[in-house]
CSV table of C-alpha atoms in Angstrom, one decimal:
chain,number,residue,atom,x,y,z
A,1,UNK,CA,-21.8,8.6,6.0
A,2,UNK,CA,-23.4,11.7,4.6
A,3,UNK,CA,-27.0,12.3,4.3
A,4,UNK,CA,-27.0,12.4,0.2
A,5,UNK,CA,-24.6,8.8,0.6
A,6,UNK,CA,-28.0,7.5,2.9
A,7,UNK,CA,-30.7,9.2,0.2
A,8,UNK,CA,-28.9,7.4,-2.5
A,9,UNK,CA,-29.0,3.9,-1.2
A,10,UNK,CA,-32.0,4.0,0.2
A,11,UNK,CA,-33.1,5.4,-3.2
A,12,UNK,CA,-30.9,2.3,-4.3
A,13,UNK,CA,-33.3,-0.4,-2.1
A,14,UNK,CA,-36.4,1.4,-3.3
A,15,UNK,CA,-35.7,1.2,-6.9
A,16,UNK,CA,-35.3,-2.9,-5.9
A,17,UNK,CA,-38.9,-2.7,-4.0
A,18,UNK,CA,-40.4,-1.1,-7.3
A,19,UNK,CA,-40.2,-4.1,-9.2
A,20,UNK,CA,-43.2,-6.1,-7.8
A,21,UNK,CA,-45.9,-5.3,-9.0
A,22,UNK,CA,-48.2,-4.6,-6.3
A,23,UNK,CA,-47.0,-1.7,-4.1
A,24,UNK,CA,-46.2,-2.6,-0.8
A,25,UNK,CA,-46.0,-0.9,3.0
A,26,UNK,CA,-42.8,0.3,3.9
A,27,UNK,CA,-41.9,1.2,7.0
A,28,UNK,CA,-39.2,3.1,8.9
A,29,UNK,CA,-38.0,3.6,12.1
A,30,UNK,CA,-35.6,7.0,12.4
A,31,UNK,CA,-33.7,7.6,15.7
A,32,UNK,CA,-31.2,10.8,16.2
A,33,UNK,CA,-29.4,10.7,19.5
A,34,UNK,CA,-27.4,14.1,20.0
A,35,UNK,CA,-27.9,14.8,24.0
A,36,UNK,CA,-26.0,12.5,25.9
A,37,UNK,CA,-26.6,13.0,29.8
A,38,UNK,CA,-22.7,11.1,30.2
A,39,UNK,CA,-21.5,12.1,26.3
A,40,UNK,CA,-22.2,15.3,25.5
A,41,UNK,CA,-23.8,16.4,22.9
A,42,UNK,CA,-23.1,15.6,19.3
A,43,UNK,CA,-24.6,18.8,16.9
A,44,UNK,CA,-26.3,16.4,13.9
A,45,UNK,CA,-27.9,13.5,14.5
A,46,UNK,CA,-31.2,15.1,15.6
A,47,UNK,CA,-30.9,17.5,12.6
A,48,UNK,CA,-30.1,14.4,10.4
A,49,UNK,CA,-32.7,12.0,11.6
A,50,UNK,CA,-35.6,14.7,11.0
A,51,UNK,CA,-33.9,15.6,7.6
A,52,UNK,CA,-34.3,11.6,6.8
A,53,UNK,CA,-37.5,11.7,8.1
A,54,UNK,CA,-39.2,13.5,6.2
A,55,UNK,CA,-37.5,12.1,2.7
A,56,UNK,CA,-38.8,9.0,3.9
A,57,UNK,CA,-42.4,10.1,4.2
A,58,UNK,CA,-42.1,11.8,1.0
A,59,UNK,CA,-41.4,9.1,-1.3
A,60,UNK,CA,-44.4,7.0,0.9
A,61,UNK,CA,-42.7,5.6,4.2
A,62,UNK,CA,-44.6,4.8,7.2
A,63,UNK,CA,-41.8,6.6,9.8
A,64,UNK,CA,-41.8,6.1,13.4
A,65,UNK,CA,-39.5,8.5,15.0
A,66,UNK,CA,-37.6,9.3,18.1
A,67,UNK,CA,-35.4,12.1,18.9
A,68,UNK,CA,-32.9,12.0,22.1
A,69,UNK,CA,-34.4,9.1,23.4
A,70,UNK,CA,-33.6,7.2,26.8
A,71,UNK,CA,-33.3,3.6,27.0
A,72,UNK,CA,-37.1,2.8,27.8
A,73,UNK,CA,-38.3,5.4,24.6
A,74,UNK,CA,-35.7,3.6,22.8
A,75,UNK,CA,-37.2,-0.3,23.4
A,76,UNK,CA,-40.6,1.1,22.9
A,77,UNK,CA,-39.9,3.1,19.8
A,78,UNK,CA,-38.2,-0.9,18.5
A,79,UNK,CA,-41.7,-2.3,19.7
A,80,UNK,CA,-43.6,0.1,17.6
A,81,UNK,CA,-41.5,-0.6,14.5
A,82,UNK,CA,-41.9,-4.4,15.0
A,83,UNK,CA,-45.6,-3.8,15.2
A,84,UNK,CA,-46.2,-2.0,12.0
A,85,UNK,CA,-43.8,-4.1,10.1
A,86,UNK,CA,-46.6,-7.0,10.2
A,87,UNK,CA,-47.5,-7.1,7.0
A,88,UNK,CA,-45.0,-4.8,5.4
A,89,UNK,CA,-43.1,-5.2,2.2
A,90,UNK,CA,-40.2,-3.4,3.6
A,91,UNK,CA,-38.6,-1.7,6.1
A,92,UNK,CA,-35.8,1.0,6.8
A,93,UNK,CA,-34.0,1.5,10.1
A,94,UNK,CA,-31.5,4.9,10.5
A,95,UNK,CA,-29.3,5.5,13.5
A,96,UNK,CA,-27.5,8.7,13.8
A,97,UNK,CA,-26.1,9.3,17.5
A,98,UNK,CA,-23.1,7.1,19.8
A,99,UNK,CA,-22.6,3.6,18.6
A,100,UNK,CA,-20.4,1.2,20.2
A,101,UNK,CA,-19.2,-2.4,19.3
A,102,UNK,CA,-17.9,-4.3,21.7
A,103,UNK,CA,-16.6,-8.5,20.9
A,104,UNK,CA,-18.1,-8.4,17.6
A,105,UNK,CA,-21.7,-7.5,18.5
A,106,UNK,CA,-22.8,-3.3,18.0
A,107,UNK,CA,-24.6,-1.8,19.9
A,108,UNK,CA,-26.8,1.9,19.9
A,109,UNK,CA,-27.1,3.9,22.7
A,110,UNK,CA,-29.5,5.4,24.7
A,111,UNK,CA,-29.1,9.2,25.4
A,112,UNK,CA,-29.2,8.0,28.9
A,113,UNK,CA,-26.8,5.3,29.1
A,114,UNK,CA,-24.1,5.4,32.0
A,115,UNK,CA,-21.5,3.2,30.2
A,116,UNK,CA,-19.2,3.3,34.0
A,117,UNK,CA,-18.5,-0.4,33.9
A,118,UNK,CA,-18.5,-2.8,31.4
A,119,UNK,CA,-21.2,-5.2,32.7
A,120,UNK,CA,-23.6,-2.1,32.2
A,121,UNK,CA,-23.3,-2.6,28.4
A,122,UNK,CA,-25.8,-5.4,28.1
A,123,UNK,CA,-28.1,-3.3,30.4
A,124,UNK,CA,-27.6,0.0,28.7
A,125,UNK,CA,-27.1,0.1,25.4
A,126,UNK,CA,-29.5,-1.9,23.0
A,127,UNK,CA,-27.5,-4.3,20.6
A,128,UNK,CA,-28.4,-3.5,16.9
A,129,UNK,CA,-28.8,-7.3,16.0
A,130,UNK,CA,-32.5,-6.8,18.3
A,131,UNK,CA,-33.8,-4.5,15.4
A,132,UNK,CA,-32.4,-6.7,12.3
A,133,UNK,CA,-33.7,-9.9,13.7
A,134,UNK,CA,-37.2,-7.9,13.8
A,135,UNK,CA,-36.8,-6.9,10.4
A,136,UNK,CA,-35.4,-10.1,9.0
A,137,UNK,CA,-38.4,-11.7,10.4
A,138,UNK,CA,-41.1,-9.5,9.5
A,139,UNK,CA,-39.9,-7.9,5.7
A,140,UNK,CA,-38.8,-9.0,2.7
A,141,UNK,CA,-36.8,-6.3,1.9
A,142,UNK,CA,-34.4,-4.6,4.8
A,143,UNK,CA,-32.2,-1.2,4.6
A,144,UNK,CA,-30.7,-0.4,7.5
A,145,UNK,CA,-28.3,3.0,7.8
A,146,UNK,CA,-26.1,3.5,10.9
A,147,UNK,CA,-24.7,7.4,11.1
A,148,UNK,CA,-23.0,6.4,14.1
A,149,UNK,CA,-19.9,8.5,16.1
A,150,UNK,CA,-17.1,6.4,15.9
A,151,UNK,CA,-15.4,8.5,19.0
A,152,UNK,CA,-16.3,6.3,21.5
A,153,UNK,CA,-16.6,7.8,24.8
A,154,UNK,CA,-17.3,5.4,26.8
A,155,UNK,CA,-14.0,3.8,25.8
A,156,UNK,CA,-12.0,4.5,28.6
A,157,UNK,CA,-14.7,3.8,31.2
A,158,UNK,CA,-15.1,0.5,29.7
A,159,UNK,CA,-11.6,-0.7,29.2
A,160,UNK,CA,-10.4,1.1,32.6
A,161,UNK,CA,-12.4,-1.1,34.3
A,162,UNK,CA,-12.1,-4.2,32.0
A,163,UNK,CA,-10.5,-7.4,33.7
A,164,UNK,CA,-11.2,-9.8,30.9
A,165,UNK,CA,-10.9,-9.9,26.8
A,166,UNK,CA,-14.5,-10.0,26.5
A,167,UNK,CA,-15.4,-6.3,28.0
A,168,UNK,CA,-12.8,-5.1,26.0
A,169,UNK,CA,-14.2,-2.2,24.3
A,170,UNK,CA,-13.4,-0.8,20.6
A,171,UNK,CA,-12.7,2.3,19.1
A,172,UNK,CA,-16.2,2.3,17.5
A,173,UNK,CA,-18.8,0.2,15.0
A,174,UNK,CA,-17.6,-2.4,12.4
């Protein structure tokens, strides 16, 4: 999804958030995973996260940020966006780096991950449905934007090595 695709529908959900009355907080969290220590590198997301960024904080986001970040930054960069949604009226998450989805559930990942074998997944890669249950919790209003690469590749590492339908990994996100 292009960046002006993003702009407009978060432009979309803040037109929605503009009807009550009282203004409310609204927060983001903005992650752009380009330099993969397993993957490569992919040339945008970095460039596209600070691009969103910044939009963000100029129609009045809070945005936490995180560029290139290993697993650890990663779950601490979540924790921070649970934090200051307490008490917000909404809240905006955008992914741009590897995404994978594997049995139904998605999953970002990590500049870090080593995606080998497919019991790693779980320990790896941080399933997206972590960040909407924080949001569903906390907000009355969530957007969430996924720029994700649908080349997968961890694919063959993961299927290679699968032995059972439920590591069986897919091509990308749903």
């Amino acid at each position: 999804m292009g960046r002006l695709a993003i702009l407009a529908w978060a432009f979309l959900g803040l037109l929605l958030l503009s009807a009550d009355a009282q203004p409310q907080r609204r927060v983001a969290l903005v992650i752009g995973n380009g330099t993969y220590a397993e993957a490569g590198t992919l040339a945008n997301p970095v460039n596209d996260a600070l691009d969103i960024a910044d939009k963000l904080r100029s129609i009045g986001f809070e945005v936490i940020e995180g560029n290139d970040l290993g697993k650890r930054e990663l779950e601490r960069s979540i924790g921070a966006f649970s934090d200051a949604l307490q008490g917000a009226g909404a809240g905006l998450f955008y992914y741009a780096g590897h995404g994978l989805q594997v049995d139904g559930r998605n999953y970002i990942v990590p500049v870090d991950a080593r995606l080998d074998v497919p019991v790693k997944l779980q320990l790896e890669a941080v399933p997206i449905d972590e960040v909407l249950d924080i949001m569903e919790q906390q907000t009355k209003v969530s957007l969430v934007f996924l720029d994700a690469c649908r080349n997968n590749p961890f694919a063959r590492s993961l299927s290679r090595t699968a032995t059972t339908r439920s590591a069986k990994a897919l091509a990308g996100l749903a």
